[in-house]
Coordinates of C-alpha atoms and ligand atoms in Angstrom, one line a residue:
M206 CA 10.7 -3.6 -38.1
S207 CA 9.6 -1.7 -41.0
T208 CA 9.9 2.0 -42.1
F209 CA 6.4 4.0 -42.3
Q210 CA 7.3 4.1 -46.2
E211 CA 7.2 0.3 -46.2
L212 CA 4.2 0.4 -44.2
G213 CA 2.8 1.9 -47.7
L214 CA 1.8 5.3 -46.5
N215 CA 1.5 8.3 -49.1
D216 CA 4.1 11.0 -49.1
D217 CA 1.8 13.7 -47.6
L218 CA 1.7 11.6 -44.1
L219 CA 5.5 11.0 -44.6
H220 CA 6.1 14.1 -45.1
A221 CA 4.3 14.8 -41.7
I222 CA 5.7 11.8 -39.7
T223 CA 9.5 13.4 -40.8
D224 CA 8.5 16.4 -39.3
L225 CA 6.9 14.9 -36.1
G226 CA 10.1 12.9 -35.7
F227 CA 8.7 9.5 -35.4
E228 CA 11.2 7.4 -36.6
K229 CA 9.8 3.5 -36.9
P230 CA 6.4 2.4 -36.5
S231 CA 5.7 1.3 -33.1
E232 CA 4.5 -2.5 -32.9
V233 CA 0.7 -1.4 -32.8
Q234 CA 1.2 0.6 -36.0
E235 CA 3.8 -2.1 -37.8
K236 CA 0.8 -4.8 -37.4
A237 CA -2.2 -2.6 -38.3
I238 CA -1.3 0.3 -40.4
P239 CA -0.6 -2.3 -43.6
I240 CA -4.0 -4.3 -42.8
L241 CA -6.1 -1.3 -42.6
L242 CA -4.3 0.0 -45.7
E243 CA -4.8 -3.0 -47.7
S244 CA -8.1 -4.3 -47.2
E245 CA -11.6 -3.6 -46.1
T246 CA -11.8 -4.7 -43.0
D247 CA -13.3 -4.7 -39.0
L248 CA -10.2 -4.9 -36.7
V249 CA -9.9 -5.2 -33.1
A250 CA -6.7 -4.2 -31.8
L251 CA -5.5 -4.8 -28.4
A252 CA -2.4 -2.4 -27.3
Q253 CA -1.6 -0.5 -23.9
T254 CA -2.0 3.2 -23.4
G255 CA 1.2 4.9 -24.6
T256 CA 1.5 2.1 -27.5
G257 CA 0.8 4.9 -30.2
K258 CA -2.7 3.8 -31.2
T259 CA -3.7 6.9 -32.2
A260 CA -1.5 6.9 -35.6
A261 CA -2.4 3.2 -35.8
F262 CA -5.9 3.8 -37.2
G263 CA -5.2 7.8 -37.6
F264 CA -2.9 7.2 -40.7
P265 CA -5.1 4.4 -42.7
M266 CA -7.7 6.8 -42.2
L267 CA -6.4 10.0 -43.5
E268 CA -5.1 7.8 -46.4
K269 CA -8.3 6.5 -46.9
I270 CA -10.7 9.5 -46.9
D271 CA -11.4 11.4 -49.7
V272 CA -10.5 15.0 -49.2
D273 CA -12.1 16.6 -51.8
S274 CA -15.4 15.5 -50.6
R275 CA -17.0 17.5 -47.7
T276 CA -19.0 14.4 -46.6
T277 CA -18.2 13.1 -43.0
Q278 CA -16.3 9.5 -43.6
G279 CA -14.5 9.1 -40.7
L280 CA -15.9 8.9 -37.0
I281 CA -13.6 8.2 -34.1
L282 CA -15.3 7.6 -30.6
S283 CA -13.2 8.1 -27.7
P284 CA -14.1 8.5 -24.3
T285 CA -13.4 11.7 -22.9
R286 CA -13.2 15.4 -23.9
E287 CA -9.0 15.2 -23.2
L288 CA -8.6 12.4 -25.3
C289 CA -11.0 13.5 -27.8
L290 CA -8.9 16.8 -28.3
Q291 CA -5.9 15.3 -28.1
I292 CA -6.8 12.9 -30.9
T293 CA -8.1 15.6 -32.7
N294 CA -5.0 17.6 -32.6
E295 CA -3.0 14.7 -33.3
M296 CA -4.7 14.2 -36.4
K297 CA -4.4 17.5 -37.5
Q298 CA -0.9 17.7 -37.2
Y299 CA -0.5 13.7 -39.1
G300 CA -2.9 15.5 -41.9
K301 CA -1.2 18.5 -42.1
Y302 CA -0.2 18.0 -45.7
C303 CA -3.7 16.6 -46.5
K304 CA -5.2 19.7 -48.7
G305 CA -8.4 20.0 -47.5
L306 CA -8.4 17.9 -44.8
N307 CA -11.3 19.0 -41.8
V308 CA -10.8 17.1 -38.6
V309 CA -13.8 18.2 -36.3
A310 CA -13.9 17.7 -32.3
I311 CA -17.3 17.0 -30.7
Y312 CA -17.3 17.0 -26.8
G313 CA -19.7 18.5 -24.1
G314 CA -18.7 21.5 -22.0
S315 CA -18.6 23.6 -24.8
S316 CA -20.7 25.1 -27.2
I317 CA -22.9 22.7 -29.1
T318 CA -23.4 25.0 -31.9
D319 CA -20.3 26.5 -32.5
Q320 CA -19.1 22.9 -33.0
A321 CA -22.2 22.0 -35.3
R322 CA -21.3 24.9 -37.4
E323 CA -17.5 23.5 -38.0
V324 CA -19.2 20.6 -38.7
K325 CA -21.3 22.1 -41.3
R326 CA -18.9 23.5 -43.1
G327 CA -17.7 19.9 -44.3
A328 CA -15.8 17.9 -41.9
Q329 CA -14.4 14.2 -43.3
I330 CA -13.1 13.3 -39.9
I331 CA -15.2 13.7 -36.4
V332 CA -13.5 12.6 -33.4
A333 CA -16.5 12.7 -30.4
T334 CA -17.3 11.6 -27.4
P335 CA -20.6 9.4 -27.1
G336 CA -22.8 11.7 -24.9
R337 CA -22.2 14.9 -27.3
M338 CA -22.2 12.7 -30.4
K339 CA -25.8 11.4 -29.3
D340 CA -26.9 14.8 -28.8
M341 CA -26.1 16.0 -31.6
I342 CA -27.5 13.4 -34.0
S343 CA -30.5 13.8 -32.3
R344 CA -30.9 17.5 -32.7
R345 CA -29.8 16.6 -36.6
L346 CA -26.7 18.6 -36.2
V347 CA -24.3 15.7 -37.7
D348 CA -25.2 13.1 -40.6
I349 CA -23.1 10.3 -40.0
S350 CA -25.5 8.3 -42.6
K351 CA -22.0 7.8 -45.0
I352 CA -19.4 7.1 -42.7
Q353 CA -17.3 4.4 -43.9
Y354 CA -14.6 4.3 -41.2
S355 CA -15.4 4.2 -37.4
V356 CA -13.1 4.3 -34.8
L357 CA -13.9 2.9 -31.1
D358 CA -11.0 4.2 -29.3
E359 CA -10.3 3.1 -25.4
A360 CA -13.2 0.7 -25.9
D361 CA -12.7 -0.5 -22.7
E362 CA -13.1 3.1 -20.9
M363 CA -15.8 3.8 -22.9
L364 CA -17.8 1.2 -21.6
N365 CA -16.5 1.2 -17.9
M366 CA -17.9 4.7 -18.2
G367 CA -21.2 3.6 -19.0
F368 CA -21.2 4.6 -22.6
K369 CA -22.6 1.3 -24.1
E370 CA -26.1 2.8 -24.6
D371 CA -24.8 6.0 -26.6
I372 CA -22.4 3.7 -28.6
T373 CA -25.0 1.5 -29.8
D374 CA -27.3 4.1 -30.6
I375 CA -24.8 6.2 -32.4
L376 CA -23.4 3.0 -34.5
S377 CA -27.4 2.5 -35.4
H378 CA -27.3 5.5 -37.5
T379 CA -24.4 4.5 -39.7
P380 CA -24.0 2.0 -42.5
D381 CA -23.8 -1.2 -42.3
D382 CA -20.9 -1.9 -44.4
K383 CA -18.7 0.9 -42.7
N384 CA -15.4 -0.5 -41.3
T385 CA -15.2 -0.9 -37.6
W386 CA -12.0 -0.4 -35.7
L387 CA -12.0 -0.7 -32.7
F388 CA -9.0 -0.1 -30.2
S389 CA -8.5 -1.4 -26.5
A390 CA -6.1 -1.8 -24.0
T391 CA -7.8 -4.5 -22.1
M392 CA -10.6 -7.0 -23.6
P393 CA -13.2 -7.6 -20.5
R394 CA -16.2 -9.3 -21.8
E395 CA -17.8 -6.1 -22.7
V396 CA -15.3 -5.3 -25.1
A397 CA -15.9 -8.8 -26.7
T398 CA -19.4 -8.5 -26.8
I399 CA -19.5 -4.7 -28.6
A400 CA -17.2 -6.8 -31.1
K401 CA -19.3 -9.4 -32.0
K402 CA -22.5 -7.4 -32.2
F403 CA -21.2 -4.4 -34.0
M404 CA -18.2 -6.2 -36.4
H405 CA -18.1 -8.5 -39.1
D406 CA -15.0 -11.1 -38.8
P407 CA -12.6 -8.6 -37.5
Q408 CA -9.2 -9.2 -38.0
E409 CA -7.4 -9.3 -34.6
I410 CA -3.7 -7.9 -33.2
T411 CA -2.5 -7.9 -30.1
V412 CA 0.3 -6.2 -28.9
G413 CA 1.6 -7.8 -25.9
N414 CA -0.6 -10.1 -23.6
K415 CA -4.4 -9.3 -23.2
N416 CA -4.8 -7.4 -20.2
E417 CA -1.4 -7.3 -19.2
S418 CA -0.5 -4.0 -17.7
T419 CA 2.6 -2.4 -19.6
S420 CA 5.6 -3.7 -19.3
Q421 CA 7.5 -0.6 -18.7
V422 CA 5.8 -0.4 -15.3
S423 CA 7.2 -2.0 -12.2
H424 CA 4.4 -2.1 -9.3
E425 CA 5.1 -2.0 -5.7
Y426 CA 2.7 -1.9 -2.8
Y427 CA 3.4 -0.4 0.6
L428 CA 1.6 -1.6 3.4
V429 CA 0.7 0.9 6.2
N430 CA -2.4 1.8 8.7
A431 CA -4.7 3.5 7.3
R432 CA -4.7 6.3 9.1
D433 CA -1.4 7.1 8.0
R434 CA -1.9 6.9 4.2
Y435 CA -1.5 10.7 3.8
Q436 CA 1.8 10.2 5.7
A437 CA 3.1 7.3 3.5
L438 CA 1.8 9.6 0.2
K439 CA 4.2 12.2 1.3
R440 CA 7.5 10.2 2.2
L441 CA 7.0 8.4 -1.1
S442 CA 6.8 11.7 -2.9
D443 CA 9.9 12.9 -0.7
A444 CA 11.7 9.7 -1.4
N445 CA 11.4 10.8 -5.3
P446 CA 12.7 14.2 -5.4
D447 CA 11.9 14.1 -9.1
I448 CA 8.5 12.8 -9.0
F449 CA 5.9 13.6 -11.6
S450 CA 3.3 11.8 -10.7
V451 CA -0.8 10.8 -10.8
V452 CA -2.3 10.0 -7.3
F453 CA -5.1 8.1 -7.5
C454 CA -8.0 8.5 -5.1
R455 CA -11.6 6.6 -4.5
T456 CA -13.7 9.9 -4.3
K457 CA -13.9 13.0 -5.2
R458 CA -13.9 14.0 -2.0
D459 CA -10.8 12.4 -1.2
T460 CA -9.9 13.5 -3.8
Q461 CA -10.2 17.4 -2.9
K462 CA -9.0 16.8 0.2
V463 CA -5.5 15.1 -0.5
A464 CA -4.8 18.0 -3.3
E465 CA -5.4 20.8 -0.6
Q466 CA -3.7 18.9 2.1
L467 CA -0.4 18.4 -0.3
I468 CA -1.1 22.1 -1.4
E469 CA -0.8 23.3 2.2
D470 CA 2.1 21.4 3.4
G471 CA 3.9 23.2 0.8
Y472 CA 3.7 20.6 -2.3
S473 CA 2.8 21.6 -5.8
A474 CA -0.4 19.9 -6.3
G475 CA -3.7 20.1 -8.0
A476 CA -6.8 18.0 -7.7
L477 CA -8.7 16.8 -10.7
H478 CA -12.3 15.5 -10.3
G479 CA -15.8 15.6 -11.7
D480 CA -16.8 18.4 -9.6
L481 CA -14.8 21.0 -10.7
S482 CA -15.7 23.2 -13.8
Q483 CA -14.9 22.5 -16.9
N484 CA -12.4 25.4 -16.7
Q485 CA -11.0 24.7 -13.6
R486 CA -10.1 21.4 -14.9
D487 CA -8.6 23.0 -17.7
L488 CA -6.5 25.1 -16.2
V489 CA -5.1 22.0 -13.7
M490 CA -4.1 20.1 -17.0
T491 CA -2.5 23.0 -18.5
S492 CA -0.5 23.4 -15.6
F493 CA 0.3 19.8 -15.1
R494 CA 1.2 19.5 -18.8
K495 CA 3.7 22.1 -18.2
K496 CA 4.9 20.7 -15.0
Q497 CA 4.0 23.3 -12.9
I498 CA 2.0 21.0 -10.9
Q499 CA 4.3 18.2 -9.6
T500 CA 1.4 15.6 -8.4
L501 CA -2.2 15.4 -9.6
V502 CA -4.5 14.0 -7.5
A503 CA -7.4 12.9 -9.5
T504 CA -10.4 10.4 -9.4
D505 CA -10.4 7.7 -12.2
V506 CA -13.3 8.9 -13.9
A507 CA -11.5 12.8 -14.4
A508 CA -7.8 11.2 -15.1
R509 CA -9.5 9.0 -17.9
G510 CA -8.0 11.7 -20.6
I511 CA -4.7 11.8 -18.9
D512 CA -2.1 11.5 -22.0
V513 CA 0.7 13.1 -20.5
D514 CA 4.1 11.2 -21.8
D515 CA 6.5 11.7 -18.6
I516 CA 4.6 10.7 -15.8
T517 CA 7.6 8.9 -13.7
H518 CA 5.0 7.3 -10.6
V519 CA 1.5 6.4 -10.6
I520 CA 0.0 6.6 -6.7
N521 CA -2.4 4.2 -5.7
Y522 CA -3.8 6.5 -2.6
Q523 CA -6.7 3.8 -2.5
L524 CA -7.5 1.0 -4.5
P525 CA -10.0 1.2 -6.9
D526 CA -13.1 -0.2 -6.4
E527 CA -13.6 -2.4 -9.4
I528 CA -9.4 -3.9 -9.5
E529 CA -9.7 -3.9 -13.6
T530 CA -9.5 -0.5 -12.9
Y531 CA -6.0 -0.6 -11.8
T532 CA -4.8 -1.5 -15.5
H533 CA -5.8 2.1 -16.4
R534 CA -4.3 3.7 -13.6
S535 CA -1.1 2.0 -13.9
G536 CA -1.0 2.6 -17.6
R537 CA -1.0 6.8 -17.3
T538 CA 3.0 5.7 -16.4
G539 CA 5.7 4.2 -18.4
R540 CA 4.4 5.8 -22.1
A541 CA 6.1 6.0 -25.0
G542 CA 9.1 3.8 -24.1
K543 CA 9.3 5.1 -20.7
T544 CA 9.8 3.2 -17.6
G545 CA 7.4 3.9 -14.6
V546 CA 6.3 3.0 -10.7
S547 CA 2.7 2.4 -10.1
M548 CA 2.7 2.6 -6.2
V549 CA 0.0 1.1 -3.9
I550 CA -0.6 1.8 -0.3
V551 CA -2.9 -0.7 1.0
S552 CA -3.8 -1.1 4.7
K553 CA -4.1 -5.1 6.1
S554 CA -7.6 -5.3 5.2
E555 CA -7.0 -4.6 1.6
V556 CA -4.1 -6.6 1.0
R557 CA -5.4 -9.7 -0.3
K558 CA -6.4 -7.3 -3.3
I559 CA -3.0 -7.2 -4.7
K560 CA -2.8 -11.1 -5.8
S561 CA -6.3 -10.4 -7.3
I562 CA -4.6 -7.8 -9.4
E563 CA -1.1 -9.7 -9.8
R564 CA -3.8 -12.2 -11.6
I565 CA -5.3 -9.4 -13.8
I566 CA -1.8 -7.8 -14.6
K567 CA 0.2 -11.1 -15.1
K568 CA 2.9 -9.2 -13.2
Q569 CA 4.0 -9.6 -9.4
F570 CA 4.0 -6.8 -7.0
E571 CA 7.2 -6.2 -4.8
K572 CA 6.2 -5.4 -1.3
K573 CA 8.6 -2.1 -0.2
D574 CA 8.7 -0.3 3.1
I575 CA 7.9 3.4 3.2
P576 CA 11.2 5.0 3.8
D577 CA 11.7 6.5 7.1
G578 CA 13.4 10.0 7.7
A579 CA 17.2 9.2 7.3
D580 CA 16.3 7.5 4.1
I581 CA 14.6 10.4 3.1
C582 CA 17.0 12.9 4.1
E583 CA 19.7 11.2 2.4
V584 CA 18.2 10.9 -0.8
Q585 CA 17.4 14.7 -0.5
L586 CA 20.7 15.3 0.4
M587 CA 22.1 13.7 -2.8
S588 CA 19.7 14.7 -4.9
L589 CA 20.7 18.6 -3.4
A590 CA 24.4 17.7 -3.8
N591 CA 23.4 16.4 -7.8
K592 CA 22.2 19.6 -8.7
I593 CA 24.4 21.4 -7.7
H594 CA 27.0 19.8 -9.1
N595 CA 25.2 19.8 -12.3
T596 CA 24.3 23.4 -12.3
E597 CA 26.0 26.1 -14.4
V598 CA 27.7 28.8 -12.8
N599 CA 26.2 32.1 -13.4
H600 CA 28.7 34.4 -13.8
E601 CA 26.7 37.3 -12.6
I602 CA 28.1 36.2 -9.3
D603 CA 31.7 36.9 -10.2
K604 CA 31.6 40.3 -9.4
H605 CA 30.5 39.9 -5.8
L606 CA 33.2 36.9 -5.7
S607 CA 35.7 38.9 -3.1
N608 CA 33.0 40.3 -1.1
I609 CA 32.1 36.8 -0.4
N610 CA 35.3 35.5 -0.4
E611 CA 35.9 38.0 2.8
L612 CA 33.3 36.2 4.4
F613 CA 34.3 33.0 4.3
V614 CA 37.8 33.9 4.6
D615 CA 38.0 31.5 7.7
T616 CA 35.7 28.8 6.6
D617 CA 37.2 25.9 5.5
K618 CA 35.9 24.0 2.3
D619 CA 34.1 21.3 4.0
E620 CA 32.5 23.9 6.7
L621 CA 31.4 26.1 3.9
I622 CA 29.7 22.6 2.3
K623 CA 27.9 22.0 5.5
K624 CA 26.8 25.5 6.4
F625 CA 25.5 25.8 2.5
F626 CA 23.1 22.7 2.4
S627 CA 22.4 23.5 5.8
V628 CA 20.1 26.6 4.7
E629 CA 18.0 24.3 2.7
F630 CA 18.3 21.2 4.5
T631 CA 17.5 21.6 8.1
R632 CA 14.0 22.1 8.2
F633 CA 13.4 18.9 6.5
Y634 CA 15.7 17.0 8.6
N635 CA 14.1 18.4 11.5
Y636 CA 11.1 17.7 10.5
Y637 CA 11.8 14.4 9.4
Q638 CA 14.0 13.6 12.7
K639 CA 11.2 12.2 15.1
S640 CA 9.2 10.7 12.1
K641 CA 8.0 7.2 12.8
N642 CA 8.2 3.8 11.2
L643 CA 4.9 3.6 9.1
N644 CA 4.9 0.0 8.2
V645 CA 3.0 -2.6 9.2
S646 CA 4.0 -6.3 9.2
E647 CA 1.4 -8.6 6.8
S648 CA 1.0 -11.1 9.5
S649 CA 1.8 -10.4 13.2
S650 CA 3.9 -13.6 13.6
D651 CA 6.1 -12.6 11.0
R652 CA 7.3 -9.1 12.1
E653 CA 9.6 -8.5 9.5
G654 CA 6.9 -8.8 7.2
G655 CA 8.7 -8.1 3.4
R656 CA 10.8 -10.1 1.5
D657 CA 14.2 -9.9 2.9
F658 CA 14.1 -8.1 6.0
S659 CA 15.4 -11.1 7.7
R660 CA 18.7 -10.1 5.8
G661 CA 20.3 -6.4 5.8
G662 CA 20.9 -6.5 9.7
K663 CA 24.0 -5.5 11.1
N664 CA 25.5 -8.0 8.8
S665 CA 24.9 -6.0 5.7
T666 CA 26.5 -3.1 3.9
R667 CA 24.3 0.0 2.1
Y668 CA 25.9 1.3 -0.9
F669 CA 25.7 4.3 -2.5
I670 CA 26.0 4.5 -6.7
N671 CA 26.0 7.2 -9.2
V672 CA 23.5 5.9 -11.7
G673 CA 19.9 5.8 -11.2
G674 CA 16.8 6.0 -13.5
K675 CA 18.6 8.8 -15.3
D676 CA 20.8 6.2 -16.7
G677 CA 18.5 3.8 -17.7
F678 CA 18.3 1.5 -14.6
D679 CA 15.3 0.7 -12.5
W680 CA 15.9 -1.8 -9.6
M681 CA 15.7 -4.7 -11.3
K682 CA 18.1 -3.9 -14.2
L683 CA 20.5 -2.3 -11.6
K684 CA 20.4 -5.4 -9.4
D685 CA 21.3 -7.5 -13.0
F686 CA 24.1 -5.1 -13.5
L687 CA 25.6 -5.3 -9.9
K688 CA 25.3 -9.4 -9.9
E689 CA 27.1 -9.4 -13.6
Q690 CA 29.7 -7.0 -12.3
L691 CA 30.7 -8.5 -8.9
N692 CA 30.1 -12.1 -10.5
L693 CA 27.7 -12.8 -7.5
G694 CA 24.3 -15.1 -7.0
R695 CA 21.1 -14.1 -7.4
D696 CA 20.3 -13.0 -3.7
D697 CA 23.9 -11.5 -3.4
V698 CA 22.7 -8.1 -3.8
F699 CA 19.9 -6.8 -2.3
K700 CA 17.4 -3.6 -1.4
V701 CA 18.0 -2.3 -4.4
E702 CA 16.2 1.1 -4.8
T703 CA 17.0 3.6 -7.4
K704 CA 16.4 7.2 -7.9
D705 CA 16.8 9.5 -10.8
S706 CA 20.4 10.0 -10.5
F707 CA 21.8 7.9 -8.2
S708 CA 20.7 4.3 -6.0
F709 CA 21.3 2.3 -3.3
F710 CA 21.7 -1.2 -2.9
N711 CA 23.0 -3.6 -0.3
T712 CA 25.2 -6.9 0.3
E713 CA 26.5 -8.9 3.1
N714 CA 29.7 -7.2 4.7
E715 CA 32.2 -10.0 3.3
L716 CA 31.5 -8.3 0.1
K717 CA 32.3 -4.9 0.9
E718 CA 36.0 -5.4 -0.1
K719 CA 35.1 -6.8 -2.8
V720 CA 32.4 -4.3 -4.2
L721 CA 34.2 -1.5 -3.5
A722 CA 37.5 -2.4 -4.7
H723 CA 35.7 -3.6 -8.2
F724 CA 33.9 0.4 -8.7
T725 CA 37.1 1.9 -7.9
D726 CA 38.1 4.0 -11.3
F727 CA 35.5 2.2 -12.7
K728 CA 33.8 3.1 -16.0
H729 CA 30.6 2.5 -17.5
E730 CA 29.9 3.7 -21.0
G731 CA 31.9 5.6 -20.9
R732 CA 31.3 7.7 -17.4
F733 CA 32.9 7.2 -14.0
V734 CA 30.4 4.8 -12.0
N735 CA 31.3 5.4 -8.2
V736 CA 30.2 3.4 -5.5
E737 CA 30.4 4.6 -1.6
V738 CA 29.4 3.0 1.7
S739 CA 26.1 4.4 2.5
E740 CA 26.5 6.1 5.7
N741 CA 22.8 6.3 6.5
R742 CA 22.1 2.8 6.9
G743 CA 25.9 1.6 7.7
G744 CA 24.3 -1.5 9.3
G745 CA 21.9 -1.8 6.5
G746 CA 18.0 -2.8 7.2
R747 CA 16.3 0.3 7.8
R748 CA 14.0 -1.7 10.4
D749 CA 17.4 -1.7 12.6
R750 CA 16.8 2.2 12.9
R751 CA 13.2 2.0 14.2
G752 CA 14.4 4.2 16.8
G753 CA 15.4 7.1 14.8
G754 CA 19.4 6.5 16.6
R755 CA 21.3 7.3 13.7
R756 CA 20.0 10.7 13.2
D757 CA 22.4 12.8 15.0
G758 CA 24.9 14.7 13.2
K759 CA 23.5 13.5 9.5
S760 CA 22.2 16.4 7.5
G761 CA 19.3 15.8 5.2
G762 CA 18.0 17.2 2.2
R763 CA 15.0 19.8 1.3
R764 CA 12.8 20.0 -1.5
S765 CA 14.4 23.2 -2.7
D766 CA 16.5 21.2 -5.2
R767 CA 13.4 21.3 -7.5
K768 CA 14.3 25.0 -8.0
G769 CA 17.2 25.0 -9.6
G770 CA 16.2 22.6 -11.9
S771 CA 18.1 20.0 -13.7
G772 CA 17.5 17.7 -16.9
N773 CA 14.1 17.9 -18.1
R774 CA 12.4 19.2 -15.5
S775 CA 14.5 22.7 -15.1
D776 CA 11.3 24.3 -16.4
R777 CA 9.2 23.6 -12.9
R778 CA 8.0 26.1 -11.0
R779 CA 6.2 26.4 -8.2
S780 CA 2.8 26.9 -8.5
E781 CA 0.7 25.7 -5.5
G782 CA -1.6 29.0 -6.3
K783 CA -2.5 27.8 -9.6
S784 CA -4.0 24.7 -8.4
S785 CA -7.9 24.1 -8.4
S786 CA -8.2 24.0 -5.1
S787 CA -8.7 26.5 -2.2
R788 CA -5.9 26.5 -0.3
R789 CA -7.4 25.5 3.1
S790 CA -8.5 22.5 3.9
E791 CA -11.9 22.7 6.0
N792 CA -12.3 18.9 6.5
K793 CA -9.2 17.6 8.0
S794 CA -9.8 14.0 8.8
S795 CA -7.6 12.1 10.8
D796 CA -5.4 11.2 7.9
F797 CA -4.4 14.3 7.7
G798 CA -2.8 15.0 11.0
A799 CA 0.6 16.1 11.5
S800 CA 1.7 18.3 8.8
R801 CA 5.6 19.0 8.3
P802 CA 6.9 22.0 7.6
R803 CA 6.5 24.6 4.7
R804 CA 8.7 24.5 2.4
S805 CA 10.1 27.9 1.7
R806 CA 8.2 30.1 -1.0
R807 CA 9.7 32.6 -3.1
Ligands
ADP857 P1 -1.9 5.7 -27.2 O1 -3.0 5.8 -27.7 O2 -1.8 4.1 -27.3 O3 -1.8 5.7 -25.5 P2 -0.3 7.5 -28.7 O4 -1.2 7.7 -30.0 O5 -1.3 8.6 -27.7 O6 -0.7 6.3 -27.8 O7 1.0 7.9 -28.7 C1 1.4 8.2 -27.4 C2 2.9 9.0 -27.8 O8 3.9 8.3 -28.7 C3 2.4 10.3 -28.5 O9 2.8 11.2 -28.2 C4 2.7 10.5 -30.0 O10 2.9 11.0 -30.4 C5 3.7 9.5 -30.0 N1 4.3 8.3 -31.0 C6 3.1 7.7 -31.7 N2 4.0 7.0 -32.7 C7 4.8 7.3 -32.8 C8 6.2 6.7 -33.1 N3 6.3 5.8 -34.4 N4 7.3 7.2 -32.8 C9 7.6 8.1 -31.8 N5 6.6 8.5 -31.3 C10 5.2 8.1 -31.3
MG858 MG1 -5.2 6.9 -27.1

């Protein structure tokens, strides 16, 4: 692994790189930068979103252009306004020590005269969306006849969005001897055609496998009745208290409807689709970036621009019409070295599509069950407990302590804890108490549907363990870790489910003593790892509890844990009102039948 210095970048860029805190080049940067610096060549680079492509073409372009000249020398085409602004911003940061540099963004929905004025002042680099660019060329507001470097960023997305003709038109106004650098996550036929048509002998680099979906993303699907989609969505959100997600719908109408319904049900959600004004879209995106919105409901087209790094989950509320689009959706998570989960809610008639997607992304889906009420209550309760545990004490309370103590003088600790938790928890618990099982089995002969539901009945034990995603575990890593620790075989640990700061898993009952003994006073990487039998699922499999019999006496969790905040989400605030959508849903379909109690608003 080389350093940025070794790649041959100049001091101005290295200085900016230090400021940005980039320690070492990403793989695509390591491969692309030396090629682009050393030779005048065309290039096709295939790399997933979040791999650092902007810098891979941005650094060489900045190094190669002449900042003393005011001629436009570099043109970067990108599919959306969001991306266009983002690239412009990144380029400005990368080039902040390149004196005289002027990078200008050209995109629709904003004053064309202002943009033309900026270009006229002398822009060495233009970052543009194809539509507006074409417009400006035909009005002779830009001159790209002396371009030396052109970049087609997210080429597959641009073609998907129907920009092929615009791109062809734009490139026809550029010199033949320029270099073209094409960056794309996938290599569909159209991209290959473009490459062939506009490029001469391009060098090729690939990061990961072609068309492969991001390795940091795991893929899950949930089989439900179509009418239960919305309920399933809510449960998936509730089962992941720290979720920061994009929910994809197929149409603008569904997008708006789902967002409105979520807002009405007390979630911090917002809608992003083409029927909103630019201003509304900007507001939603700003709130989402600031994590004031926890769930962004979006159409494929509108979501193209979303480059937010820490999205934890992508939820496919409906599968896309074109299954290739799935790659783009799931690529919204697992960015910048983080792990992510892409979930698909499917009905029986669509389940075949999962196989086709697996072929495209070259990865397997895991079939999972929509958590039931007891699962969710347990997760929420433990999440709340963890947050309380990690909360810093506010000593303003000290002066009131004697009064409070007086009130609780006859309450013992256990009782106090129960009361304390019940404040936030009871409504949540009540809502889920009568919740039904939403899962559908794949074939009627195979009632248990999923992988290991034959297991996990009365013969298995469910455990709680106090490590999770925050500690770098996804379910596969945790399963490996447990197998290794306990020296167990491939299938001895099952139903592993990781949450942010804790997880669950099952073993057969025979292993219970071994598991508990092993994790007594056990330390991993300097911290105590604690394993307990999870009471909610004493018997094991969820399906055993279909009737909901075990929920007596159990308390549950409430979404309120978001308020206190822990870790990097501490800045999250309630912001239902900030969403683009109006509060009321006028058009309730059967999808959106039963709602759950409101979260307490403050
Ligand atoms: P892509 O275009 O491949 O989707 P981006 O260029 O938008 O990816 O980069 C994703 C994120 O990673 C950005 O926030 C960017 O600032 C950051 N990044 C890029 N290169 C590096 C690096 N070498 N080290 C650390 N972070 C990086
Ligand atoms: Mg990019």
